[in-house]
Amino acid sequence: MLDRRSLLKATGALALAGSQMLPRFARAADKVPLVPGLPDGEYTTATLEALPGKKPLIKLSYRPPNYETPVAYFNSEFTANDAFFVRYHLAGIPDSIDAKTWKLKIGGEAAATPFEIGMDELQKNFAPVEIPAVLQCSGNRRGLSIPHVPGVEWGVGAMGNAVWKGARLKDILAKAGLKPEAVEIVLDGADGPVLDKTPKFVKSIPVWKALDENTLIAYAMNGQPLPHFNGFPARLVIPGWTGTYWMKHIVSLNAVTKPFDGFWMKSAYRIPASKFAIVQNFMSQETLANTPITEMVVNTLITTPDGSSASVKPGQALLIKGIAWDAGYGINNVEVSTDGGQQWRPASLGQDYGRFAFRPWSFRFAEQKPGGYSVLARATNRIGQTQAASLIFNPAGYHNNVPLPLTVNVA
Amino acid sequence: MNKQSKFALGLLVLLLPVAVAAQEKPVVLKPSSGLETVQNNCGGCHSLDYVGTNSSYMNHDAWQAEVNKMINVFGAPIDPKDVPSIVDYLTKNYGKAG
């Protein structure tokens, strides 16, 4: 932690040191695979850069690190660990965490038998479960909000799909003697703020969701340990819910009898009440004005061709590929329009890897008549939810599932 | 660099996570009146690429609200007399009129 005086001096010195000692790096902004519609400054600011252990990703901010996955990677149904997006709120991130000395503390006033476990016990004492699931940042596509809203200006790549392996949170809570009066489980990780006055990123989930058989404390991702920047050595996995609850570098779970009132719950990650069709609400945190974001909305992304436009000859076939996902109700169907949304035709669904995973789909485009075709894709899930035809604006830019156009020029 | 600022730089580097800091290249913002105040007050908690990605859709009031949020919500130790020049710099170089 820094006090004001040393912070001012230190940052001034760092800026000076930076300009004198480090070379200037050429910006290759024209090569960064950004989608259209982002704030104009993003096109000259974002760069393709690699964090340790990662492939080059779209760097939106160095510190805290916020890096999104380029669209091309979503042609794989599962997102490789080294291409998986990185999202932190605050820059006090440990350089590394030793799994051998790492401990998870389970306690709180609603835990009758609090305890502490290490990684070996977590893996050996609780039945391991594997679940394929999409992890998507609440703010994915914030950069496409109209009007733009402040924050990390994510394009479409603040998400990924992985097979998560870990222990069921309900098994861990059972061992802690969860009392009936427990309302929420408070989640805290090893990372923190730079200044002691900044609210630490601490979240809570309702007890009923903590007890869901799909909610895990995961220690593996796609068969490997979690990458450091994705929460090594263990993180929450809450399939169907947005990433804000998937606490990285988890170190404590506290069962509490009153709603947790930290900044990241009571003020951040909120959506206007009743604007979105959400089944699972977080009632203990709801107010008259707004409610915490919970489930992901049903959505699609065109992944091939990679970009916002493509050209073909009259009659030439173009295989359009993409993915669809939702909060875990499962994708019922995907439709594609080639006329900007007036008429829709069914796409072919690919392999089903589970109701929480990306569902691949494809559509054969072949048009004889020369011209520009506005291609859109939309998914409908098994409870009848579909994508919004126009943006449902909200101040933090959440839940944008408006189909994004691909222009195919037939000439 | 004098002794004191060398110490402060060392302190900051110690506190910054090395794995992340090693990746951080200097973010060059537009040279204009107020830049140094922005660097000194904003660059301690976050890299300054946040400014570029959040441009240029915010007017004076919107940038003012962002700076206020950093002070009131995130506890940024910004001297009140520095606030106008920070907001003016951001609006003029990374914002819009109106």
Short mmCIF file of C-alpha atoms in Angstrom, two decimals:
data_model
loop_
_atom_site.label_atom_id
_atom_site.label_comp_id
_atom_site.label_asym_id
_atom_site.label_seq_id
_atom_site.Cartn_x
_atom_site.Cartn_y
_atom_site.Cartn_z
CA MET A 1 0.00 0.00 0.00
CA LEU A 2 1.16 3.50 -0.77
CA ASP A 3 0.34 6.73 0.95
CA ARG A 4 -0.48 9.80 -1.09
CA ARG A 5 2.94 11.40 -0.86
CA SER A 6 4.97 8.42 -1.98
CA LEU A 7 2.41 7.56 -4.66
CA LEU A 8 2.72 11.01 -6.22
CA LYS A 9 6.49 10.92 -6.13
CA ALA A 10 6.72 7.37 -7.32
CA THR A 11 4.37 7.75 -10.27
CA GLY A 12 6.09 10.93 -11.36
CA ALA A 13 9.41 9.13 -11.17
CA LEU A 14 8.06 6.16 -13.07
CA ALA A 15 6.74 8.36 -15.86
CA LEU A 16 10.13 10.08 -16.03
CA ALA A 17 12.01 6.80 -15.92
CA GLY A 18 9.72 5.41 -18.59
CA SER A 19 10.38 8.23 -21.01
CA GLN A 20 14.12 8.22 -20.45
CA MET A 21 15.06 4.60 -20.08
CA LEU A 22 12.66 2.57 -22.15
CA PRO A 23 12.42 2.51 -25.93
CA ARG A 24 9.22 3.66 -27.55
CA PHE A 25 7.30 0.80 -29.05
CA ALA A 26 5.67 1.09 -32.41
CA ARG A 27 1.94 0.71 -32.22
CA ALA A 28 0.56 -1.91 -34.56
CA ALA A 29 -3.03 -0.89 -33.97
CA ASP A 30 -4.02 -1.66 -37.56
CA LYS A 31 -3.25 -5.33 -36.96
CA VAL A 32 -5.29 -5.66 -33.78
CA PRO A 33 -8.41 -7.68 -34.60
CA LEU A 34 -10.96 -5.30 -33.12
CA VAL A 35 -14.63 -5.42 -34.05
CA PRO A 36 -16.34 -2.28 -35.43
CA GLY A 37 -18.37 -0.03 -33.16
CA LEU A 38 -15.92 0.47 -30.27
CA PRO A 39 -14.94 3.91 -28.94
CA ASP A 40 -12.71 5.52 -31.60
CA GLY A 41 -9.75 5.86 -29.23
CA GLU A 42 -9.62 2.11 -28.74
CA TYR A 43 -8.45 1.59 -32.33
CA THR A 44 -5.29 3.59 -31.66
CA THR A 45 -4.76 2.38 -28.08
CA ALA A 46 -5.36 -1.39 -28.01
CA THR A 47 -2.38 -3.57 -28.93
CA LEU A 48 -1.71 -7.28 -29.36
CA GLU A 49 0.52 -8.32 -26.48
CA ALA A 50 1.35 -11.43 -24.51
CA LEU A 51 1.28 -11.79 -20.73
CA PRO A 52 3.62 -14.45 -19.28
CA GLY A 53 2.23 -17.85 -20.23
CA LYS A 54 -0.21 -16.36 -22.72
CA LYS A 55 -0.41 -15.89 -26.47
CA PRO A 56 -0.70 -12.33 -27.80
CA LEU A 57 -4.19 -11.15 -26.90
CA ILE A 58 -5.94 -7.81 -27.35
CA LYS A 59 -4.47 -5.66 -24.61
CA LEU A 60 -6.96 -3.06 -23.42
CA SER A 61 -5.05 -2.18 -20.25
CA TYR A 62 -1.70 -3.24 -18.82
CA ARG A 63 -2.39 -2.54 -15.17
CA PRO A 64 -4.64 -4.03 -14.00
CA PRO A 65 -4.31 -6.48 -16.90
CA ASN A 66 -7.33 -6.64 -19.17
CA TYR A 67 -6.74 -8.70 -22.32
CA GLU A 68 -9.40 -10.08 -24.63
CA THR A 69 -9.38 -13.12 -26.86
CA PRO A 70 -9.32 -12.46 -30.63
CA VAL A 71 -12.37 -13.86 -32.46
CA ALA A 72 -10.32 -16.39 -34.46
CA TYR A 73 -9.79 -18.47 -31.29
CA PHE A 74 -13.54 -19.05 -31.00
CA ASN A 75 -13.40 -21.35 -34.02
CA SER A 76 -12.36 -23.93 -31.43
CA GLU A 77 -15.28 -24.95 -29.27
CA PHE A 78 -12.95 -24.87 -26.27
CA THR A 79 -10.71 -21.89 -25.68
CA ALA A 80 -7.06 -22.75 -25.07
CA ASN A 81 -5.74 -21.72 -21.67
CA ASP A 82 -3.05 -19.54 -23.23
CA ALA A 83 -5.64 -17.71 -25.36
CA PHE A 84 -8.19 -17.27 -22.56
CA PHE A 85 -9.11 -13.67 -21.74
CA VAL A 86 -7.76 -11.94 -18.62
CA ARG A 87 -9.75 -9.56 -16.44
CA TYR A 88 -8.76 -7.82 -13.20
CA HIS A 89 -10.31 -4.80 -11.48
CA LEU A 90 -7.37 -3.80 -9.31
CA ALA A 91 -3.64 -4.02 -9.82
CA GLY A 92 -2.47 -5.58 -6.57
CA ILE A 93 -1.92 -9.02 -8.05
CA PRO A 94 0.64 -11.43 -6.59
CA ASP A 95 3.51 -12.28 -8.97
CA SER A 96 2.86 -15.92 -8.32
CA ILE A 97 1.11 -18.13 -5.80
CA ASP A 98 2.68 -21.28 -4.42
CA ALA A 99 0.08 -24.06 -4.59
CA LYS A 100 1.98 -25.96 -1.89
CA THR A 101 1.45 -23.23 0.69
CA TRP A 102 -1.89 -21.92 -0.61
CA LYS A 103 -4.79 -22.31 1.82
CA LEU A 104 -8.53 -21.90 1.45
CA LYS A 105 -10.32 -20.79 4.62
CA ILE A 106 -13.97 -21.66 5.04
CA GLY A 107 -15.77 -19.88 7.85
CA GLY A 108 -18.12 -17.03 8.68
CA GLU A 109 -20.80 -16.69 11.34
CA ALA A 110 -23.04 -19.19 9.53
CA ALA A 111 -20.43 -21.96 9.47
CA ALA A 112 -20.59 -24.24 12.54
CA THR A 113 -17.30 -26.02 11.83
CA PRO A 114 -14.91 -23.66 10.06
CA PHE A 115 -11.81 -25.19 8.56
CA GLU A 116 -8.85 -24.57 6.29
CA ILE A 117 -7.58 -26.75 3.47
CA GLY A 118 -4.60 -26.93 1.16
CA MET A 119 -4.54 -28.01 -2.46
CA ASP A 120 -3.81 -31.68 -1.76
CA GLU A 121 -6.81 -31.96 0.55
CA LEU A 122 -9.04 -30.05 -1.87
CA GLN A 123 -8.19 -32.53 -4.60
CA LYS A 124 -8.24 -35.70 -2.47
CA ASN A 125 -10.97 -35.13 0.10
CA PHE A 126 -13.72 -33.97 -2.24
CA ALA A 127 -15.08 -35.84 -5.26
CA PRO A 128 -13.70 -34.22 -8.43
CA VAL A 129 -16.25 -32.99 -10.96
CA GLU A 130 -15.67 -31.85 -14.55
CA ILE A 131 -17.99 -29.34 -16.23
CA PRO A 132 -17.63 -27.68 -19.63
CA ALA A 133 -18.79 -24.10 -19.17
CA VAL A 134 -18.56 -20.65 -20.68
CA LEU A 135 -16.89 -17.98 -18.57
CA GLN A 136 -18.00 -14.58 -19.82
CA CYS A 137 -17.22 -11.23 -18.28
CA SER A 138 -20.38 -9.26 -17.40
CA GLY A 139 -18.94 -6.41 -19.43
CA ASN A 140 -18.29 -8.38 -22.59
CA ARG A 141 -19.38 -6.14 -25.53
CA ARG A 142 -19.51 -3.05 -23.29
CA GLY A 143 -17.49 -1.27 -25.98
CA LEU A 144 -20.43 -1.70 -28.36
CA SER A 145 -22.90 0.15 -26.14
CA ILE A 146 -24.74 3.03 -27.80
CA PRO A 147 -24.07 5.53 -26.38
CA HIS A 148 -20.68 4.36 -25.10
CA VAL A 149 -20.34 3.96 -21.34
CA PRO A 150 -17.13 4.18 -19.29
CA GLY A 151 -15.23 1.08 -18.25
CA VAL A 152 -13.04 -1.55 -19.87
CA GLU A 153 -14.22 -1.24 -23.47
CA TRP A 154 -14.52 -4.92 -24.28
CA GLY A 155 -15.28 -6.06 -27.79
CA VAL A 156 -16.61 -9.60 -28.17
CA GLY A 157 -13.73 -11.58 -26.67
CA ALA A 158 -14.12 -11.24 -22.90
CA MET A 159 -15.26 -14.84 -22.79
CA GLY A 160 -14.07 -18.39 -23.24
CA ASN A 161 -15.22 -21.98 -22.92
CA ALA A 162 -13.28 -24.51 -20.87
CA VAL A 163 -13.64 -27.82 -19.08
CA TRP A 164 -13.39 -26.92 -15.42
CA LYS A 165 -12.39 -29.51 -12.86
CA GLY A 166 -12.79 -29.08 -9.16
CA ALA A 167 -14.65 -29.84 -5.97
CA ARG A 168 -18.33 -29.05 -5.52
CA LEU A 169 -18.76 -25.98 -3.33
CA LYS A 170 -21.72 -27.69 -1.65
CA ASP A 171 -19.47 -30.52 -0.46
CA ILE A 172 -17.03 -28.02 1.01
CA LEU A 173 -19.82 -26.06 2.69
CA ALA A 174 -21.30 -29.27 4.12
CA LYS A 175 -17.99 -29.99 5.82
CA ALA A 176 -18.07 -26.46 7.27
CA GLY A 177 -21.43 -27.16 8.89
CA LEU A 178 -23.46 -24.56 7.01
CA LYS A 179 -26.21 -23.27 9.30
CA PRO A 180 -29.80 -22.81 8.10
CA GLU A 181 -29.59 -19.06 8.70
CA ALA A 182 -26.85 -18.64 6.07
CA VAL A 183 -27.95 -16.15 3.39
CA GLU A 184 -24.88 -15.62 1.23
CA ILE A 185 -21.37 -16.97 0.78
CA VAL A 186 -18.75 -14.21 0.59
CA LEU A 187 -15.88 -14.87 -1.82
CA ASP A 188 -12.42 -13.34 -1.53
CA GLY A 189 -9.26 -13.84 -3.57
CA ALA A 190 -5.54 -13.29 -3.04
CA ASP A 191 -5.38 -10.22 -5.28
CA GLY A 192 -6.19 -6.76 -3.97
CA PRO A 193 -6.07 -3.02 -4.51
CA VAL A 194 -3.01 -0.78 -4.83
CA LEU A 195 -4.30 1.68 -2.24
CA ASP A 196 -5.76 0.67 1.10
CA LYS A 197 -8.68 3.05 0.50
CA THR A 198 -9.81 1.23 -2.64
CA PRO A 199 -12.54 -1.33 -1.98
CA LYS A 200 -11.10 -4.81 -2.35
CA PHE A 201 -12.77 -6.96 -4.99
CA VAL A 202 -14.95 -9.15 -2.78
CA LYS A 203 -18.17 -10.76 -4.02
CA SER A 204 -20.99 -12.86 -2.65
CA ILE A 205 -23.39 -15.43 -4.02
CA PRO A 206 -26.71 -16.60 -2.62
CA VAL A 207 -26.55 -19.80 -0.60
CA TRP A 208 -28.92 -21.60 -3.01
CA LYS A 209 -26.50 -20.95 -5.87
CA ALA A 210 -23.51 -21.98 -3.76
CA LEU A 211 -25.29 -25.28 -3.15
CA ASP A 212 -25.98 -25.86 -6.86
CA GLU A 213 -24.28 -29.10 -7.91
CA ASN A 214 -22.55 -27.26 -10.79
CA THR A 215 -20.88 -24.62 -8.62
CA LEU A 216 -17.24 -25.61 -8.15
CA ILE A 217 -13.99 -24.59 -6.59
CA ALA A 218 -11.96 -25.40 -9.72
CA TYR A 219 -8.26 -26.22 -9.75
CA ALA A 220 -7.94 -27.33 -13.37
CA MET A 221 -8.95 -25.90 -16.70
CA ASN A 222 -8.85 -27.94 -19.91
CA GLY A 223 -6.83 -30.61 -18.13
CA GLN A 224 -4.14 -28.25 -16.88
CA PRO A 225 -3.65 -26.16 -13.73
CA LEU A 226 -5.30 -22.75 -14.05
CA PRO A 227 -3.06 -20.16 -15.70
CA HIS A 228 -1.84 -17.61 -13.16
CA PHE A 229 -3.88 -14.84 -14.80
CA ASN A 230 -7.01 -16.99 -14.78
CA GLY A 231 -6.95 -17.51 -11.03
CA PHE A 232 -4.25 -20.04 -10.10
CA PRO A 233 -4.36 -22.17 -8.05
CA ALA A 234 -8.18 -22.25 -7.61
CA ARG A 235 -11.21 -20.19 -8.52
CA LEU A 236 -14.97 -20.24 -8.31
CA VAL A 237 -16.83 -21.69 -11.27
CA ILE A 238 -20.51 -20.79 -11.43
CA PRO A 239 -21.78 -22.12 -14.76
CA GLY A 240 -24.43 -19.91 -16.34
CA TRP A 241 -23.61 -16.82 -14.30
CA THR A 242 -21.35 -14.02 -15.49
CA GLY A 243 -17.66 -13.97 -14.59
CA THR A 244 -17.93 -11.43 -11.78
CA TYR A 245 -18.75 -14.24 -9.32
CA TRP A 246 -16.01 -16.60 -10.54
CA MET A 247 -13.55 -15.34 -7.92
CA LYS A 248 -9.93 -15.92 -8.95
CA HIS A 249 -7.10 -16.94 -6.59
CA ILE A 250 -9.80 -17.86 -4.06
CA VAL A 251 -8.56 -17.79 -0.45
CA SER A 252 -11.69 -17.46 1.65
CA LEU A 253 -15.34 -18.46 1.72
CA ASN A 254 -17.46 -16.91 4.44
CA ALA A 255 -21.01 -18.00 5.16
CA VAL A 256 -22.92 -14.94 6.37
CA THR A 257 -26.40 -14.33 7.78
CA LYS A 258 -26.90 -10.87 6.25
CA PRO A 259 -26.50 -9.63 2.68
CA PHE A 260 -22.88 -8.63 2.06
CA ASP A 261 -22.69 -4.87 1.53
CA GLY A 262 -19.28 -4.34 -0.07
CA PHE A 263 -18.94 -1.90 -2.98
CA TRP A 264 -18.60 -4.64 -5.62
CA MET A 265 -21.99 -6.02 -4.58
CA LYS A 266 -24.13 -3.08 -3.56
CA SER A 267 -22.97 -0.57 -6.19
CA ALA A 268 -21.20 -2.41 -9.01
CA TYR A 269 -22.41 -5.13 -11.37
CA ARG A 270 -26.02 -4.06 -11.29
CA ILE A 271 -28.66 -4.06 -13.97
CA PRO A 272 -31.93 -2.13 -13.98
CA ALA A 273 -34.63 -4.30 -12.41
CA SER A 274 -37.02 -5.90 -14.92
CA LYS A 275 -35.28 -4.76 -18.12
CA PHE A 276 -33.95 -8.25 -18.84
CA ALA A 277 -35.68 -11.63 -18.82
CA ILE A 278 -33.67 -13.34 -16.10
CA VAL A 279 -34.85 -16.50 -14.34
CA GLN A 280 -32.34 -16.69 -11.48
CA ASN A 281 -32.43 -13.53 -9.42
CA PHE A 282 -30.21 -12.69 -6.46
CA MET A 283 -33.04 -11.57 -4.18
CA SER A 284 -31.04 -10.79 -1.03
CA GLN A 285 -29.14 -8.12 -3.01
CA GLU A 286 -32.07 -6.69 -4.97
CA THR A 287 -33.31 -3.12 -4.51
CA LEU A 288 -36.27 -1.30 -6.02
CA ALA A 289 -34.01 0.34 -8.58
CA ASN A 290 -31.69 -2.46 -9.61
CA THR A 291 -30.56 -6.00 -9.16
CA PRO A 292 -27.22 -7.79 -9.39
CA ILE A 293 -26.31 -9.20 -12.77
CA THR A 294 -26.60 -13.00 -12.59
CA GLU A 295 -27.29 -15.19 -15.61
CA MET A 296 -25.76 -14.66 -19.03
CA VAL A 297 -28.22 -13.81 -21.78
CA VAL A 298 -28.52 -16.03 -24.86
CA ASN A 299 -26.08 -14.96 -27.53
CA THR A 300 -24.20 -15.88 -30.71
CA LEU A 301 -20.95 -14.92 -32.38
CA ILE A 302 -19.99 -15.44 -36.01
CA THR A 303 -16.41 -16.77 -35.97
CA THR A 304 -15.87 -17.56 -39.67
CA PRO A 305 -15.32 -15.53 -41.70
CA ASP A 306 -13.28 -13.68 -39.09
CA GLY A 307 -14.15 -10.03 -39.41
CA SER A 308 -17.10 -7.86 -40.28
CA SER A 309 -17.07 -8.38 -44.05
CA ALA A 310 -16.32 -11.00 -46.69
CA SER A 311 -16.56 -11.27 -50.48
CA VAL A 312 -17.69 -14.14 -52.68
CA LYS A 313 -18.61 -14.65 -56.34
CA PRO A 314 -22.27 -15.12 -57.34
CA GLY A 315 -23.36 -18.61 -56.39
CA GLN A 316 -20.11 -19.35 -54.58
CA ALA A 317 -20.69 -21.08 -51.27
CA LEU A 318 -19.40 -19.50 -48.09
CA LEU A 319 -19.50 -21.58 -44.94
CA ILE A 320 -20.42 -19.27 -42.08
CA LYS A 321 -19.51 -20.69 -38.67
CA GLY A 322 -20.20 -19.55 -35.19
CA ILE A 323 -20.99 -20.36 -31.60
CA ALA A 324 -24.04 -19.89 -29.39
CA TRP A 325 -24.38 -19.96 -25.62
CA ASP A 326 -26.74 -19.02 -22.81
CA ALA A 327 -27.12 -19.37 -19.05
CA GLY A 328 -27.27 -23.14 -19.20
CA TYR A 329 -30.81 -23.81 -20.39
CA GLY A 330 -29.21 -25.09 -23.59
CA ILE A 331 -29.36 -23.84 -27.17
CA ASN A 332 -32.53 -24.93 -28.96
CA ASN A 333 -31.80 -23.47 -32.38
CA VAL A 334 -29.74 -20.92 -34.28
CA GLU A 335 -31.12 -18.99 -37.23
CA VAL A 336 -29.31 -16.92 -39.83
CA SER A 337 -30.65 -14.00 -41.82
CA THR A 338 -28.97 -12.78 -45.00
CA ASP A 339 -31.18 -9.71 -45.38
CA GLY A 340 -30.51 -7.81 -42.19
CA GLY A 341 -33.08 -9.62 -40.08
CA GLN A 342 -36.23 -9.76 -42.21
CA GLN A 343 -36.17 -13.48 -42.98
CA TRP A 344 -34.47 -16.19 -40.95
CA ARG A 345 -33.33 -19.67 -41.95
CA PRO A 346 -32.10 -22.46 -39.66
CA ALA A 347 -28.38 -23.01 -39.12
CA SER A 348 -27.01 -26.51 -38.48
CA LEU A 349 -26.12 -27.15 -34.86
CA GLY A 350 -22.80 -28.88 -34.15
CA GLN A 351 -21.81 -31.12 -31.28
CA ASP A 352 -23.44 -30.54 -27.92
CA TYR A 353 -20.69 -30.40 -25.28
CA GLY A 354 -23.13 -29.70 -22.46
CA ARG A 355 -25.73 -27.09 -21.67
CA PHE A 356 -23.23 -24.60 -20.23
CA ALA A 357 -20.75 -24.84 -23.14
CA PHE A 358 -20.39 -23.06 -26.48
CA ARG A 359 -22.63 -24.74 -29.05
CA PRO A 360 -21.04 -24.63 -32.51
CA TRP A 361 -23.23 -24.00 -35.56
CA SER A 362 -22.76 -23.43 -39.28
CA PHE A 363 -24.70 -22.03 -42.21
CA ARG A 364 -24.04 -22.37 -45.94
CA PHE A 365 -24.34 -18.99 -47.61
CA ALA A 366 -24.78 -19.04 -51.40
CA GLU A 367 -26.46 -16.17 -53.22
CA GLN A 368 -26.67 -15.64 -56.98
CA LYS A 369 -27.67 -12.00 -57.04
CA PRO A 370 -24.76 -9.54 -56.76
CA GLY A 371 -24.94 -7.09 -53.90
CA GLY A 372 -24.22 -6.59 -50.24
CA TYR A 373 -25.87 -9.00 -47.81
CA SER A 374 -26.22 -8.23 -44.14
CA VAL A 375 -25.81 -11.55 -42.37
CA LEU A 376 -27.07 -11.92 -38.80
CA ALA A 377 -27.26 -14.90 -36.47
CA ARG A 378 -29.58 -15.37 -33.53
CA ALA A 379 -30.02 -18.18 -31.07
CA THR A 380 -33.02 -19.29 -29.06
CA ASN A 381 -32.61 -21.37 -25.95
CA ARG A 382 -34.72 -24.21 -24.61
CA ILE A 383 -36.85 -21.91 -22.47
CA GLY A 384 -37.65 -19.68 -25.45
CA GLN A 385 -35.30 -16.79 -24.72
CA THR A 386 -33.79 -15.18 -27.79
CA GLN A 387 -31.50 -12.27 -28.63
CA ALA A 388 -32.63 -8.66 -28.45
CA ALA A 389 -33.37 -7.08 -31.84
CA SER A 390 -32.17 -3.71 -30.53
CA LEU A 391 -29.96 -2.69 -27.65
CA ILE A 392 -31.42 -2.68 -24.15
CA PHE A 393 -29.32 0.20 -22.86
CA ASN A 394 -28.08 0.12 -19.28
CA PRO A 395 -25.45 2.30 -17.60
CA ALA A 396 -22.73 -0.35 -17.32
CA GLY A 397 -23.18 -1.77 -20.81
CA TYR A 398 -24.15 -5.30 -19.74
CA HIS A 399 -26.11 -8.02 -21.54
CA ASN A 400 -25.61 -6.79 -25.10
CA ASN A 401 -26.81 -9.67 -27.24
CA VAL A 402 -27.91 -7.74 -30.31
CA PRO A 403 -26.85 -9.76 -33.40
CA LEU A 404 -23.69 -8.29 -34.96
CA PRO A 405 -23.78 -7.94 -38.75
CA LEU A 406 -21.41 -9.63 -41.17
CA THR A 407 -21.53 -8.00 -44.59
CA VAL A 408 -21.04 -10.44 -47.44
CA ASN A 409 -20.42 -8.83 -50.81
CA VAL A 410 -21.47 -10.95 -53.76
CA ALA A 411 -19.70 -9.65 -56.86
CA MET B 1 16.68 11.60 -10.13
CA ASN B 2 17.22 12.67 -6.56
CA LYS B 3 17.63 10.25 -3.70
CA GLN B 4 14.05 10.58 -2.56
CA SER B 5 12.45 9.89 -5.94
CA LYS B 6 14.82 6.98 -6.53
CA PHE B 7 13.57 5.53 -3.29
CA ALA B 8 9.96 6.19 -4.27
CA LEU B 9 10.46 4.55 -7.65
CA GLY B 10 12.04 1.56 -5.99
CA LEU B 11 9.11 1.38 -3.62
CA LEU B 12 6.60 1.48 -6.46
CA VAL B 13 8.44 -1.14 -8.47
CA LEU B 14 8.54 -3.36 -5.40
CA LEU B 15 4.84 -2.96 -4.91
CA LEU B 16 3.86 -3.46 -8.52
CA PRO B 17 3.46 -7.09 -9.40
CA VAL B 18 6.58 -7.92 -11.37
CA ALA B 19 4.88 -10.29 -13.81
CA VAL B 20 2.52 -7.56 -14.91
CA ALA B 21 4.90 -4.64 -14.61
CA ALA B 22 7.42 -6.38 -16.87
CA GLN B 23 4.83 -6.32 -19.64
CA GLU B 24 3.97 -2.70 -19.22
CA LYS B 25 5.30 -0.43 -21.92
CA PRO B 26 5.07 3.33 -21.55
CA VAL B 27 1.66 4.65 -22.57
CA VAL B 28 2.26 7.91 -24.39
CA LEU B 29 -0.56 10.39 -23.93
CA LYS B 30 -0.93 13.58 -25.97
CA PRO B 31 1.47 16.33 -24.86
CA SER B 32 -0.66 19.16 -23.58
CA SER B 33 -1.13 21.28 -20.51
CA GLY B 34 -2.11 19.06 -17.58
CA LEU B 35 -0.45 15.86 -18.84
CA GLU B 36 1.98 15.70 -15.94
CA THR B 37 -0.85 16.13 -13.44
CA VAL B 38 -2.71 13.27 -15.12
CA GLN B 39 0.37 11.04 -15.08
CA ASN B 40 1.11 11.77 -11.44
CA ASN B 41 -2.43 11.36 -10.17
CA CYS B 42 -3.85 8.58 -12.33
CA GLY B 43 -0.88 6.37 -13.18
CA GLY B 44 -0.32 4.97 -9.70
CA CYS B 45 -3.33 2.70 -9.62
CA HIS B 46 -3.83 1.98 -13.32
CA SER B 47 -2.00 2.23 -16.59
CA LEU B 48 -2.94 5.21 -18.71
CA ASP B 49 -4.20 3.17 -21.66
CA TYR B 50 -7.59 3.38 -19.88
CA VAL B 51 -7.69 6.98 -21.09
CA GLY B 52 -7.25 6.11 -24.77
CA THR B 53 -9.71 3.22 -24.83
CA ASN B 54 -12.29 5.43 -23.13
CA SER B 55 -12.02 8.17 -25.74
CA SER B 56 -13.37 10.25 -27.26
CA TYR B 57 -16.99 9.95 -26.31
CA MET B 58 -17.00 11.70 -22.92
CA ASN B 59 -17.74 15.39 -22.47
CA HIS B 60 -16.48 17.55 -19.60
CA ASP B 61 -19.21 16.40 -17.22
CA ALA B 62 -18.60 12.73 -17.99
CA TRP B 63 -14.84 13.03 -17.42
CA GLN B 64 -15.56 14.98 -14.25
CA ALA B 65 -17.76 12.11 -13.07
CA GLU B 66 -14.98 9.60 -13.79
CA VAL B 67 -12.42 11.60 -11.83
CA ASN B 68 -14.93 12.03 -8.98
CA LYS B 69 -15.51 8.27 -8.97
CA MET B 70 -11.77 7.62 -8.68
CA ILE B 71 -11.61 9.95 -5.68
CA ASN B 72 -14.88 9.13 -3.91
CA VAL B 73 -15.25 5.43 -4.66
CA PHE B 74 -11.70 4.18 -5.22
CA GLY B 75 -9.99 6.52 -2.76
CA ALA B 76 -7.55 8.14 -5.20
CA PRO B 77 -5.50 10.69 -3.22
CA ILE B 78 -5.96 13.55 -5.68
CA ASP B 79 -5.50 17.08 -4.40
CA PRO B 80 -8.77 18.98 -5.08
CA LYS B 81 -6.78 21.78 -6.71
CA ASP B 82 -5.47 19.32 -9.32
CA VAL B 83 -8.91 18.10 -10.34
CA PRO B 84 -9.82 20.91 -12.80
CA SER B 85 -6.60 20.53 -14.79
CA ILE B 86 -7.04 16.74 -14.96
CA VAL B 87 -10.62 17.06 -16.19
CA ASP B 88 -9.68 19.80 -18.65
CA TYR B 89 -6.78 17.75 -20.04
CA LEU B 90 -8.96 14.65 -20.51
CA THR B 91 -11.83 16.58 -22.08
CA LYS B 92 -9.60 18.56 -24.44
CA ASN B 93 -7.43 15.64 -25.57
CA TYR B 94 -9.61 12.57 -25.04
CA GLY B 95 -13.14 13.88 -24.95
CA LYS B 96 -15.73 15.81 -26.83
CA ALA B 97 -17.42 19.16 -26.53
CA GLY B 98 -20.93 19.51 -25.17
#
